[in-house]
Tab-separated table of C-alpha atoms in Angstrom:
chain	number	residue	atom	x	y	z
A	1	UNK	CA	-14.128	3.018	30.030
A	2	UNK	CA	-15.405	2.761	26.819
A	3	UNK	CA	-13.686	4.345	23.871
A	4	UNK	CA	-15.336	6.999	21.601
A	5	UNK	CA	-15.664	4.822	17.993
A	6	UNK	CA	-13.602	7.654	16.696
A	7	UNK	CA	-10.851	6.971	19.252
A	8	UNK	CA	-11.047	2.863	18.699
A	9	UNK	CA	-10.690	3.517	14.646
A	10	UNK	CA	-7.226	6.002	15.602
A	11	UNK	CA	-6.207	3.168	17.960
A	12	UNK	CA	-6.733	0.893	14.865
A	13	UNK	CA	-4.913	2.972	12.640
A	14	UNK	CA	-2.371	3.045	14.764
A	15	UNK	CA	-1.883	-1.054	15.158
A	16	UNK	CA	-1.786	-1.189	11.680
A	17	UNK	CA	0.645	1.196	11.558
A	18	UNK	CA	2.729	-0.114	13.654
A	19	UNK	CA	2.786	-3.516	12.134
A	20	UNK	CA	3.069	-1.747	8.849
A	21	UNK	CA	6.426	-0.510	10.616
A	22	UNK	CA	7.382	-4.323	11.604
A	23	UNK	CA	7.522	-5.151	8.724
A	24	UNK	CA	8.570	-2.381	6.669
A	25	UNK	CA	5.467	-1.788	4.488
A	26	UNK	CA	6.573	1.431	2.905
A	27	UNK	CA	3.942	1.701	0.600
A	28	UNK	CA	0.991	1.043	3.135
A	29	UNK	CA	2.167	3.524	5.210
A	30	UNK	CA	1.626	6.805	3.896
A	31	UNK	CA	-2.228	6.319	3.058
A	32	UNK	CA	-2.697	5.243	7.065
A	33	UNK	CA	-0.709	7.944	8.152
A	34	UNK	CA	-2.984	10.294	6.204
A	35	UNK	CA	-6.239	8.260	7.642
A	36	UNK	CA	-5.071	8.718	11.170
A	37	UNK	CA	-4.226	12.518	10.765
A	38	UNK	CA	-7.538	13.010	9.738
A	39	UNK	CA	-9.215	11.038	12.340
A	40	UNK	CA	-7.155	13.008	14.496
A	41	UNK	CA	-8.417	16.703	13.274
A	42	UNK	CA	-11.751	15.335	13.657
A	43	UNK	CA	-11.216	14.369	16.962
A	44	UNK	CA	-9.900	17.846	17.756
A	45	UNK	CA	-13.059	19.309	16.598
A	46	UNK	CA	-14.787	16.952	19.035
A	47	UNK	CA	-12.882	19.108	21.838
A	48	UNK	CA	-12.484	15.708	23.833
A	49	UNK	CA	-9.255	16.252	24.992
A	50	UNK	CA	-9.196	13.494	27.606
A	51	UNK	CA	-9.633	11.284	24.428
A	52	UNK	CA	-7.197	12.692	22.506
A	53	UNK	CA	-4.508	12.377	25.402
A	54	UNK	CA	-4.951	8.803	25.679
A	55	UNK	CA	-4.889	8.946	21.636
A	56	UNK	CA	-1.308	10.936	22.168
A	57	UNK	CA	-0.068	8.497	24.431
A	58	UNK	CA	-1.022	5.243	22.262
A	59	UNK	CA	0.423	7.568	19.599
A	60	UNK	CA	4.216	7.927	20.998
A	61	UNK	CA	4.988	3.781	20.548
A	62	UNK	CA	4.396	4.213	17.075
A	63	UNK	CA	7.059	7.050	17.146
A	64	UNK	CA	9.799	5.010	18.395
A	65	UNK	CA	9.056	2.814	16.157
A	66	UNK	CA	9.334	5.095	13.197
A	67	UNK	CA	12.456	6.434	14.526
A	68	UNK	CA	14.074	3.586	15.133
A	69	UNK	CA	13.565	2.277	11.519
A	70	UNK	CA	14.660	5.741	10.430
A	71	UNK	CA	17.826	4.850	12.277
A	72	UNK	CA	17.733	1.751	10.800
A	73	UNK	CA	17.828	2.816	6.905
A	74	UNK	CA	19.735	5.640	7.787
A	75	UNK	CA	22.502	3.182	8.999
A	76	UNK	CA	21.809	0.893	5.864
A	77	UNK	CA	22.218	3.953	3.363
A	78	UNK	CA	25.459	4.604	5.229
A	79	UNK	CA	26.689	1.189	5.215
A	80	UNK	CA	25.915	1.210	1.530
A	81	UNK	CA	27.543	4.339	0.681
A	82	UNK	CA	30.690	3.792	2.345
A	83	UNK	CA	30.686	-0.265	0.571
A	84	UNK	CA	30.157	1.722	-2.588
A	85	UNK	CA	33.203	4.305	-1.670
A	86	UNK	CA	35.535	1.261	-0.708
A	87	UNK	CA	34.846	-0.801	-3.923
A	88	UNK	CA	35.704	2.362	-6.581
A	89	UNK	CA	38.484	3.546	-4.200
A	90	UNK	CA	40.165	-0.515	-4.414
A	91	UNK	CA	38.994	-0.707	-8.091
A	92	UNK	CA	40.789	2.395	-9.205
């Protein structure tokens, strides 16, 4: 089936989000995000919404992906605290 060129560019989006996420591209993040949520309202405005379930579904393995790197630096930030914590608690 061929794709709506408004669904391939939020498929796109989405790949280069998702590598953005591999490896942790912080700052190219937030201006993709932003491209795909509006390639997504325009989509909705389309009223396709056979597209935009296949759009949703593409849309959930870049999820995990975020969340697991949330996990990830939330772990990190932890780690780093309680480092922190045990240093000035043997230093004193």
């Amino acid at each position: 089936m061929a794709l709506l060129p408004e669904v391939q560019q939020s498929l796109d989006l989405l790949d280069k989000i998702q590598q953005a996420l591999e490896i942790k591209d912080f700052t190219a993040l937030l201006p993709m995000a932003e491209a795909y949520s509006h390639a997504v309202r325009h989509l909705e405005d389309m009223d396709n919404q056979a597209m935009i379930q296949q759009l949703l579904a593409a849309q959930e393995g870049v999820e995990t992906s975020l969340y697991q790197l949330q996990r990830e630096v939330n772990a990190q930030i932890e780690q780093a605290t309680q480092d922190k914590i045990n240093h000035a608690y043997h230093a004193g």
